[in-house]
Each structure stands twice: as structure tokens, then as C-alpha cells.
Amino acid sequence: MKVIINGEPRDLAPRSTVADAVRTLTEAREGIAVAVNDEVVPKATWATTVVSENDRVDVLTAVQGG
Amino acid sequence: MTAETTGATSPTGTTGPGTPGGVRSPAGDPLVIAGEEFASRLITGTGGAPSLKVLEEALIASGTEMTTVAMRRVSPGAEGSVWDVLRRNGIRPLPNTAGCFTAMDAVRTARLAREALETDWIKLEVVADERTLLPDPVELLDAAERLVDEGFVVLPYTNDDPVLARRLEGLGCAAVMPLGAPIGSGLGIRNPHNIELIVEQAEVPVVIDAGIGTASEAALAMELGCDAVMLATAVTRAQDPVRMAAAMRDAITAGRGARLAGRIPVRRYAQASSPAVD
């Protein structure tokens, strides 16, 4: 299925989770936050939250700024 | 404004309602925000550094204990991160909402920052346009109210407007952070009178945020009665960032000392400091 991860379309297996989506970008867990369709997904539920076709997954981290 | 600064004679020559309590040792004079103590009164930003190595050296030289970071999308394969630098040096991250133009965006960014960095503290920025990066007061108040309601410790970047600062404090913000001048401009403190008015009325710490270009301007901010200075560009884009970071550290200590010592009143004519000749 097609999922938009950080603005880029990607193919994920059906029933993939938020944790699977994060792993397409990074193995890190600390300092990372995820939103699906603009709603924050708590880290504790990444492994159990299933993403759906055309969901927008944003994976963010702290960068230099301010 | 902390109680011990109340009534100091200001650098612009006006006199407050009392007299300062005398010189305090730095060790006994911490910056206190939302009940947490900081020995350093310099909050640094991390934007604009030429490299992570220079940034790290500058942060260490500055003596800062709290440093802002922005939240952005993960770049695959990125090597090293500001997050690693802060953890390695025991510096507390203060996430910001830089790049947000609406209250809704700022609230969403704050929630993401809380999840990523496990902190309720947020430096709230809601700006009006790219050209000036000036705060949008309407969106700022809206965002501050929502974030305070959600339990965040909100440190808002605000205009040098005493009325807006009072409104933000009234909403429950833990500090107010008025600009000296637009972000990255290095124009110094354009309206010291307004900063003094904000300091006079504030019951929460006042942190000058943006506009500082060099050490004397950081010292002036402290002499005006600000509790702390937030800056980034003045250090990260200096020709020698590490040296400027140390200069800022010293300037803020000096300015704070001068504020607590209480400057002499400004006079129109001379006053002899030597005894009169008999």
C-alpha cells in the first residue's frame, strides 16, 4: 500500500505499523516523534498502531534551530 | 523580574520605586523559571553554526545550561545530531516552534516536541511573515492559552510590547521573551524603554530574545533588568563563534552585576568626586 512518509510516497506492506514506517527512515527511537495525519502517536503505541493506505506519516527529530 | 532587581536605577537614567539590595554573589543568584534553577543566565540557540563541532565548542564556552532546538523531519542517513551534542554535554534542550505561522501549527509542533524530547517546556514562536519574523500577537496569545491549558511550561517569544507581555503572563506563561530587534538582525535593543516597562511589571522572568549582536548589547539587556538573554546568531555567525560565546557569558555576568549593584543616576552637570580645596 502507498503511504506518504515525510512527504514522499512509499510502499509498505499491508497492516504495517507506525514503528515499521519509522524504520524506513531511522533506527533511532530517542529524540523522535511521529504524527499520522497530523495527530501525535505516542511512542508506546508505535508498534500497535497500524497505518492505512494514503496516511501521512511525519517523523520528526530535534535539529539545530532557534 | 526577580524581587532583588526591583527598583534599581536604570541605564536610561530613570529610577524605580526602591533601591537594589546590593551586590549578590553569582552562586546565590540563580535564574529561576517555573521553579527550576539555572546558574547561567544565557540561553543559547543552535541555529546557524558552521558545524556541529564549532557549535559544541561554543556551547561549552558560553556556559549555557539550556539550548533551543527546532523540530524537523528526519533526514535518512544524517550523521551526528544536535541532540547528541546536548546529551553529551548535559545541556537541557528547549524545543521551539520556529517556522510556525498559526496557533494550530505551533500547538501541533509543541506536542511533537514533548513526545520526542520528553519535556513540557516549549519556546513558543508564532511569527507573522518570513521577512520580519515578528511575532503575530493574535496567534501567539491563542497558542499560549492552549498550551498552558495542556500543561506546557510556555516561554513565548513576543514583541517588545508591555501590554502583550502582561497578557501572556496573565495566561500563565512561565516567562516572557521580548525581542530586542528582529531575529538575526543584530540591531541590538531598539526600544530599551519598552523593555524597562516590561521588566517593571513582570512577576515572571524576562528573557530578552533576538536582536543581540554583540556583548555590550547583552550586558545592556541585563542592566535594563532582564533576567536572562537568549541569543543564537550573534554567536553562531560570529567570525569566531567560540570566542564570542565566552564574551557573551562574561557580558551577561557583568550586566547582571551592574544591575544588582545599582548604577548612579544620570546628571546633567558635573559632580566632583574629589573633596573641595580648603
Tab-separated table of C-alpha atoms in Angstrom:
chain	number	residue	atom	x	y	z
A	1	MET	CA	0.000	0.000	0.000
A	2	LYS	CA	1.043	3.603	-0.586
A	3	VAL	CA	1.843	5.733	2.475
A	4	ILE	CA	3.272	9.272	2.482
A	5	ILE	CA	6.274	9.327	4.820
A	6	ASN	CA	7.839	12.748	5.380
A	7	GLY	CA	6.254	13.946	2.175
A	8	GLU	CA	7.494	11.069	-0.007
A	9	PRO	CA	5.262	8.241	-1.282
A	10	ARG	CA	6.498	4.846	-0.107
A	11	ASP	CA	5.310	1.261	-0.436
A	12	LEU	CA	4.595	-0.506	2.852
A	13	ALA	CA	3.195	-3.985	3.394
A	14	PRO	CA	-0.460	-4.125	4.378
A	15	ARG	CA	-1.001	-3.950	8.167
A	16	SER	CA	2.323	-2.126	8.639
A	17	THR	CA	2.643	-0.204	11.874
A	18	VAL	CA	3.957	3.242	12.765
A	19	ALA	CA	7.120	1.515	14.031
A	20	ASP	CA	7.586	-0.037	10.570
A	21	ALA	CA	7.164	3.375	8.951
A	22	VAL	CA	9.751	4.931	11.275
A	23	ARG	CA	12.245	2.159	10.429
A	24	THR	CA	12.169	3.167	6.763
A	25	LEU	CA	13.976	6.356	7.836
A	26	THR	CA	15.898	5.638	11.027
A	27	GLU	CA	16.642	3.005	13.639
A	28	ALA	CA	16.651	5.674	16.366
A	29	ARG	CA	13.809	5.857	18.852
A	30	GLU	CA	15.067	8.509	21.249
A	31	GLY	CA	14.531	12.116	20.244
A	32	ILE	CA	11.949	11.105	17.640
A	33	ALA	CA	8.245	11.954	17.406
A	34	VAL	CA	5.634	10.732	14.941
A	35	ALA	CA	2.372	12.209	13.719
A	36	VAL	CA	-0.094	10.360	11.494
A	37	ASN	CA	-2.394	12.707	9.622
A	38	ASP	CA	-1.242	15.492	11.991
A	39	GLU	CA	-2.135	13.563	15.177
A	40	VAL	CA	0.763	12.722	17.507
A	41	VAL	CA	1.223	8.976	18.059
A	42	PRO	CA	2.754	8.248	21.499
A	43	LYS	CA	5.950	6.184	21.339
A	44	ALA	CA	4.382	3.472	23.474
A	45	THR	CA	1.827	2.730	20.745
A	46	TRP	CA	4.060	2.846	17.636
A	47	ALA	CA	4.237	-0.949	17.471
A	48	THR	CA	0.487	-1.415	17.728
A	49	THR	CA	-0.774	1.494	15.631
A	50	VAL	CA	-1.495	0.307	12.100
A	51	VAL	CA	-1.185	2.768	9.219
A	52	SER	CA	-3.663	2.839	6.361
A	53	GLU	CA	-3.464	3.491	2.632
A	54	ASN	CA	-2.655	7.162	1.877
A	55	ASP	CA	-1.943	8.035	5.506
A	56	ARG	CA	0.504	10.907	6.004
A	57	VAL	CA	3.233	9.869	8.427
A	58	ASP	CA	5.609	12.555	9.684
A	59	VAL	CA	8.737	11.506	11.575
A	60	LEU	CA	10.445	14.411	13.324
A	61	THR	CA	13.552	14.994	15.380
A	62	ALA	CA	15.433	17.846	17.037
A	63	VAL	CA	17.699	19.835	14.725
A	64	GLN	CA	19.793	22.983	15.056
A	65	GLY	CA	17.490	25.957	15.296
A	66	GLY	CA	16.409	28.994	17.219
B	1	MET	CA	11.538	40.148	37.118
B	2	THR	CA	13.081	38.814	40.288
B	3	ALA	CA	12.413	40.678	43.512
B	4	GLU	CA	16.016	41.683	44.112
B	5	THR	CA	16.159	43.694	40.899
B	6	THR	CA	13.092	45.764	41.728
B	7	GLY	CA	13.740	49.449	41.871
B	8	ALA	CA	17.284	49.548	40.508
B	9	THR	CA	18.239	52.759	38.800
B	10	SER	CA	18.067	52.027	35.120
B	11	PRO	CA	20.723	52.550	32.471
B	12	THR	CA	18.473	55.103	30.838
B	13	GLY	CA	18.548	57.206	33.965
B	14	THR	CA	15.084	56.613	35.375
B	15	THR	CA	14.683	55.460	38.932
B	16	GLY	CA	12.374	52.680	40.056
B	17	PRO	CA	10.326	52.548	43.238
B	18	GLY	CA	13.095	51.362	45.548
B	19	THR	CA	16.792	50.645	45.774
B	20	PRO	CA	18.590	47.453	44.863
B	21	GLY	CA	19.540	45.116	47.645
B	22	GLY	CA	23.265	45.281	46.939
B	23	VAL	CA	25.716	43.002	45.211
B	24	ARG	CA	24.895	39.294	45.340
B	25	SER	CA	27.315	36.519	44.653
B	26	PRO	CA	26.598	34.687	41.387
B	27	ALA	CA	26.271	31.416	43.267
B	28	GLY	CA	23.405	32.828	45.298
B	29	ASP	CA	21.649	34.391	42.355
B	30	PRO	CA	20.224	31.674	40.138
B	31	LEU	CA	17.810	32.236	37.284
B	32	VAL	CA	14.556	30.572	38.309
B	33	ILE	CA	11.975	29.615	35.686
B	34	ALA	CA	8.907	27.609	36.671
B	35	GLY	CA	10.619	26.620	39.924
B	36	GLU	CA	13.767	25.293	38.246
B	37	GLU	CA	17.146	26.919	38.871
B	38	PHE	CA	19.833	27.760	36.337
B	39	ALA	CA	23.261	29.098	37.294
B	40	SER	CA	23.703	30.536	33.782
B	41	ARG	CA	21.561	33.413	32.587
B	42	LEU	CA	22.407	32.740	28.960
B	43	ILE	CA	20.064	30.616	26.876
B	44	THR	CA	21.671	29.850	23.562
B	45	GLY	CA	20.166	28.935	20.257
B	46	THR	CA	21.768	26.390	17.985
B	47	GLY	CA	20.776	27.721	14.571
B	48	GLY	CA	23.371	28.979	12.127
B	49	ALA	CA	26.506	27.247	13.428
B	50	PRO	CA	29.002	26.321	10.691
B	51	SER	CA	29.373	22.783	12.065
B	52	LEU	CA	28.323	20.604	14.972
B	53	LYS	CA	31.920	20.690	16.246
B	54	VAL	CA	32.011	24.504	16.380
B	55	LEU	CA	28.535	24.522	17.898
B	56	GLU	CA	29.619	22.164	20.649
B	57	GLU	CA	32.721	24.215	21.474
B	58	ALA	CA	30.667	27.428	21.513
B	59	LEU	CA	28.004	25.939	23.771
B	60	ILE	CA	30.658	24.822	26.235
B	61	ALA	CA	32.358	28.244	26.130
B	62	SER	CA	29.036	30.003	26.701
B	63	GLY	CA	28.376	28.122	29.931
B	64	THR	CA	24.740	27.728	28.910
B	65	GLU	CA	22.549	25.145	30.609
B	66	MET	CA	19.591	25.334	28.237
B	67	THR	CA	19.645	25.469	24.451
B	68	THR	CA	16.912	25.746	21.872
B	69	VAL	CA	16.346	23.204	19.139
B	70	ALA	CA	13.834	23.080	16.293
B	71	MET	CA	11.687	20.116	15.263
B	72	ARG	CA	12.055	18.983	11.663
B	73	ARG	CA	11.551	15.875	9.549
B	74	VAL	CA	14.176	13.151	9.957
B	75	SER	CA	16.706	13.027	7.122
B	76	PRO	CA	17.712	9.437	6.297
B	77	GLY	CA	21.412	8.784	6.839
B	78	ALA	CA	22.128	12.032	8.717
B	79	GLU	CA	25.361	11.749	10.697
B	80	GLY	CA	25.547	13.251	14.176
B	81	SER	CA	22.885	15.489	15.612
B	82	VAL	CA	22.405	18.427	17.908
B	83	TRP	CA	20.509	16.033	20.161
B	84	ASP	CA	23.716	14.007	20.636
B	85	VAL	CA	25.698	17.185	21.387
B	86	LEU	CA	23.267	18.288	24.075
B	87	ARG	CA	23.088	14.888	25.726
B	88	ARG	CA	26.874	14.525	25.710
B	89	ASN	CA	27.302	17.866	27.491
B	90	GLY	CA	24.356	17.660	29.857
B	91	ILE	CA	22.657	20.682	28.287
B	92	ARG	CA	18.911	20.803	28.561
B	93	PRO	CA	17.057	21.039	25.230
B	94	LEU	CA	14.399	23.719	24.914
B	95	PRO	CA	12.333	22.856	21.837
B	96	ASN	CA	10.877	25.751	19.898
B	97	THR	CA	8.035	26.193	17.451
B	98	ALA	CA	10.120	28.102	14.919
B	99	GLY	CA	8.602	28.129	11.459
B	100	CYS	CA	5.008	28.187	12.723
B	101	PHE	CA	2.679	30.888	11.439
B	102	THR	CA	-0.547	29.818	13.147
B	103	ALA	CA	-1.538	28.823	16.664
B	104	MET	CA	-2.664	25.449	15.356
B	105	ASP	CA	0.757	24.704	13.842
B	106	ALA	CA	2.539	25.827	16.984
B	107	VAL	CA	0.395	23.639	19.241
B	108	ARG	CA	0.998	20.619	16.987
B	109	THR	CA	4.766	21.257	16.969
B	110	ALA	CA	4.796	21.618	20.751
B	111	ARG	CA	3.017	18.292	21.152
B	112	LEU	CA	5.547	16.608	18.844
B	113	ALA	CA	8.443	18.174	20.739
B	114	ARG	CA	7.028	16.954	24.039
B	115	GLU	CA	6.808	13.439	22.657
B	116	ALA	CA	10.286	13.489	21.108
B	117	LEU	CA	12.267	15.232	23.839
B	118	GLU	CA	10.194	14.288	26.887
B	119	THR	CA	9.906	17.863	28.109
B	120	ASP	CA	6.866	20.036	28.794
B	121	TRP	CA	8.923	23.171	28.207
B	122	ILE	CA	8.370	24.959	24.939
B	123	LYS	CA	9.749	28.161	23.497
B	124	LEU	CA	6.676	29.401	21.692
B	125	GLU	CA	7.205	31.212	18.408
B	126	VAL	CA	4.321	32.150	16.140
B	127	VAL	CA	5.534	34.598	13.544
B	128	ALA	CA	3.644	36.797	11.110
B	129	ASP	CA	5.801	36.664	7.992
B	130	GLU	CA	9.145	35.462	6.647
B	131	ARG	CA	10.559	38.930	6.015
B	132	THR	CA	10.478	40.238	9.586
B	133	LEU	CA	9.827	37.075	11.593
B	134	LEU	CA	7.994	39.346	14.017
B	135	PRO	CA	5.595	37.605	16.404
B	136	ASP	CA	1.937	37.531	15.389
B	137	PRO	CA	0.350	38.706	18.653
B	138	VAL	CA	-3.126	37.289	17.973
B	139	GLU	CA	-1.911	33.811	17.068
B	140	LEU	CA	0.672	33.937	19.869
B	141	LEU	CA	-1.922	34.600	22.567
B	142	ASP	CA	-4.167	31.874	21.162
B	143	ALA	CA	-1.336	29.329	21.126
B	144	ALA	CA	-0.095	30.317	24.585
B	145	GLU	CA	-3.552	29.849	26.075
B	146	ARG	CA	-3.985	26.411	24.510
B	147	LEU	CA	-0.515	25.213	25.534
B	148	VAL	CA	-0.837	26.441	29.122
B	149	ASP	CA	-4.171	24.585	29.292
B	150	GLU	CA	-2.385	21.421	28.082
B	151	GLY	CA	0.163	21.681	30.884
B	152	PHE	CA	3.114	23.062	28.947
B	153	VAL	CA	5.653	25.403	30.523
B	154	VAL	CA	5.353	28.144	27.927
B	155	LEU	CA	8.160	30.618	27.184
B	156	PRO	CA	6.790	32.902	24.473
B	157	TYR	CA	8.878	34.931	22.024
B	158	THR	CA	6.986	38.208	21.954
B	159	ASN	CA	7.106	41.749	20.680
B	160	ASP	CA	8.619	44.409	22.956
B	161	ASP	CA	5.076	45.382	23.907
B	162	PRO	CA	4.392	45.734	27.641
B	163	VAL	CA	0.672	45.146	27.166
B	164	LEU	CA	1.192	41.928	25.227
B	165	ALA	CA	3.775	40.763	27.767
B	166	ARG	CA	1.270	41.337	30.567
B	167	ARG	CA	-1.406	39.401	28.680
B	168	LEU	CA	0.966	36.464	28.145
B	169	GLU	CA	1.897	36.423	31.816
B	170	GLY	CA	-1.794	36.587	32.718
B	171	LEU	CA	-2.418	33.470	30.648
B	172	GLY	CA	0.098	31.574	32.775
B	173	CYS	CA	3.296	31.732	30.723
B	174	ALA	CA	6.370	30.856	32.792
B	175	ALA	CA	8.446	33.711	31.357
B	176	VAL	CA	8.161	36.400	28.721
B	177	MET	CA	10.751	36.726	25.975
B	178	PRO	CA	10.530	40.149	24.311
B	179	LEU	CA	12.645	40.829	21.256
B	180	GLY	CA	15.399	43.412	21.269
B	181	ALA	CA	15.149	43.585	17.471
B	182	PRO	CA	14.130	41.168	14.676
B	183	ILE	CA	15.639	37.672	14.750
B	184	GLY	CA	19.150	37.519	13.345
B	185	SER	CA	19.291	41.271	12.689
B	186	GLY	CA	21.997	42.134	15.230
B	187	LEU	CA	20.344	45.531	15.625
B	188	GLY	CA	20.633	45.460	19.407
B	189	ILE	CA	17.867	46.647	21.718
B	190	ARG	CA	15.801	49.089	19.662
B	191	ASN	CA	13.402	50.107	22.411
B	192	PRO	CA	15.058	49.945	25.817
B	193	HIS	CA	12.226	51.957	27.345
B	194	ASN	CA	9.688	49.273	26.486
B	195	ILE	CA	11.987	46.572	27.839
B	196	GLU	CA	12.192	48.504	31.107
B	197	LEU	CA	8.411	48.772	31.248
B	198	ILE	CA	8.106	45.013	30.710
B	199	VAL	CA	10.687	44.338	33.433
B	200	GLU	CA	8.966	46.694	35.881
B	201	GLN	CA	5.629	44.945	35.686
B	202	ALA	CA	6.641	41.323	35.227
B	203	GLU	CA	6.275	38.783	38.004
B	204	VAL	CA	7.861	36.096	35.815
B	205	PRO	CA	11.387	36.126	34.375
B	206	VAL	CA	12.007	38.427	31.416
B	207	VAL	CA	14.363	36.972	28.818
B	208	ILE	CA	15.489	39.255	26.003
B	209	ASP	CA	15.207	37.172	22.863
B	210	ALA	CA	16.505	38.204	19.447
B	211	GLY	CA	18.376	41.216	18.153
B	212	ILE	CA	21.522	40.959	20.266
B	213	GLY	CA	24.565	41.480	18.030
B	214	THR	CA	27.489	41.827	20.394
B	215	ALA	CA	28.494	41.559	24.025
B	216	SER	CA	27.738	45.148	25.057
B	217	GLU	CA	24.119	44.660	23.970
B	218	ALA	CA	23.810	41.540	26.100
B	219	ALA	CA	25.214	43.487	29.039
B	220	LEU	CA	22.712	46.286	28.389
B	221	ALA	CA	19.837	43.801	28.440
B	222	MET	CA	20.901	42.683	31.893
B	223	GLU	CA	21.420	46.274	33.075
B	224	LEU	CA	17.871	47.063	31.942
B	225	GLY	CA	16.749	44.389	34.395
B	226	CYS	CA	16.205	41.393	32.162
B	227	ASP	CA	16.659	38.103	33.995
B	228	ALA	CA	18.371	36.328	31.110
B	229	VAL	CA	19.445	36.636	27.479
B	230	MET	CA	18.551	34.316	24.630
B	231	LEU	CA	20.709	34.540	21.524
B	232	ALA	CA	21.993	32.435	18.665
B	233	THR	CA	23.087	34.316	15.563
B	234	ALA	CA	25.399	36.691	17.445
B	235	VAL	CA	27.467	33.650	18.425
B	236	THR	CA	26.928	31.106	15.673
B	237	ARG	CA	27.561	33.562	12.826
B	238	ALA	CA	30.383	35.491	14.532
B	239	GLN	CA	33.791	35.223	12.878
B	240	ASP	CA	34.960	33.291	15.936
B	241	PRO	CA	31.851	31.701	17.487
B	242	VAL	CA	33.683	30.160	20.447
B	243	ARG	CA	35.321	33.434	21.447
B	244	MET	CA	32.032	35.328	21.071
B	245	ALA	CA	30.257	32.716	23.197
B	246	ALA	CA	32.715	33.334	26.024
B	247	ALA	CA	32.323	37.109	25.564
B	248	MET	CA	28.548	36.783	25.869
B	249	ARG	CA	28.914	34.701	29.017
B	250	ASP	CA	31.118	37.377	30.604
B	251	ALA	CA	28.916	40.258	29.399
B	252	ILE	CA	25.820	38.770	30.943
B	253	THR	CA	27.591	38.213	34.249
B	254	ALA	CA	28.881	41.808	34.155
B	255	GLY	CA	25.494	43.256	33.224
B	256	ARG	CA	23.754	41.328	35.957
B	257	GLY	CA	26.327	42.507	38.490
B	258	ALA	CA	25.897	46.117	37.411
B	259	ARG	CA	22.122	45.831	37.666
B	260	LEU	CA	22.299	44.442	41.181
B	261	ALA	CA	24.945	46.999	42.188
B	262	GLY	CA	22.679	49.862	41.103
B	263	ARG	CA	24.081	52.422	38.712
B	264	ILE	CA	24.474	56.099	39.608
B	265	PRO	CA	21.760	58.490	38.486
B	266	VAL	CA	22.388	60.324	35.230
B	267	ARG	CA	23.171	64.017	35.894
B	268	ARG	CA	23.166	66.992	33.563
B	269	TYR	CA	26.281	68.577	35.126
B	270	ALA	CA	29.494	67.534	36.818
B	271	GLN	CA	29.656	66.365	40.400
B	272	ALA	CA	33.147	66.444	41.888
B	273	SER	CA	34.378	63.148	43.206
B	274	SER	CA	37.354	64.766	44.975
B	275	PRO	CA	36.901	66.819	48.164
B	276	ALA	CA	36.738	70.588	47.686
B	277	VAL	CA	40.009	72.532	48.078
B	278	ASP	CA	40.151	74.317	51.504
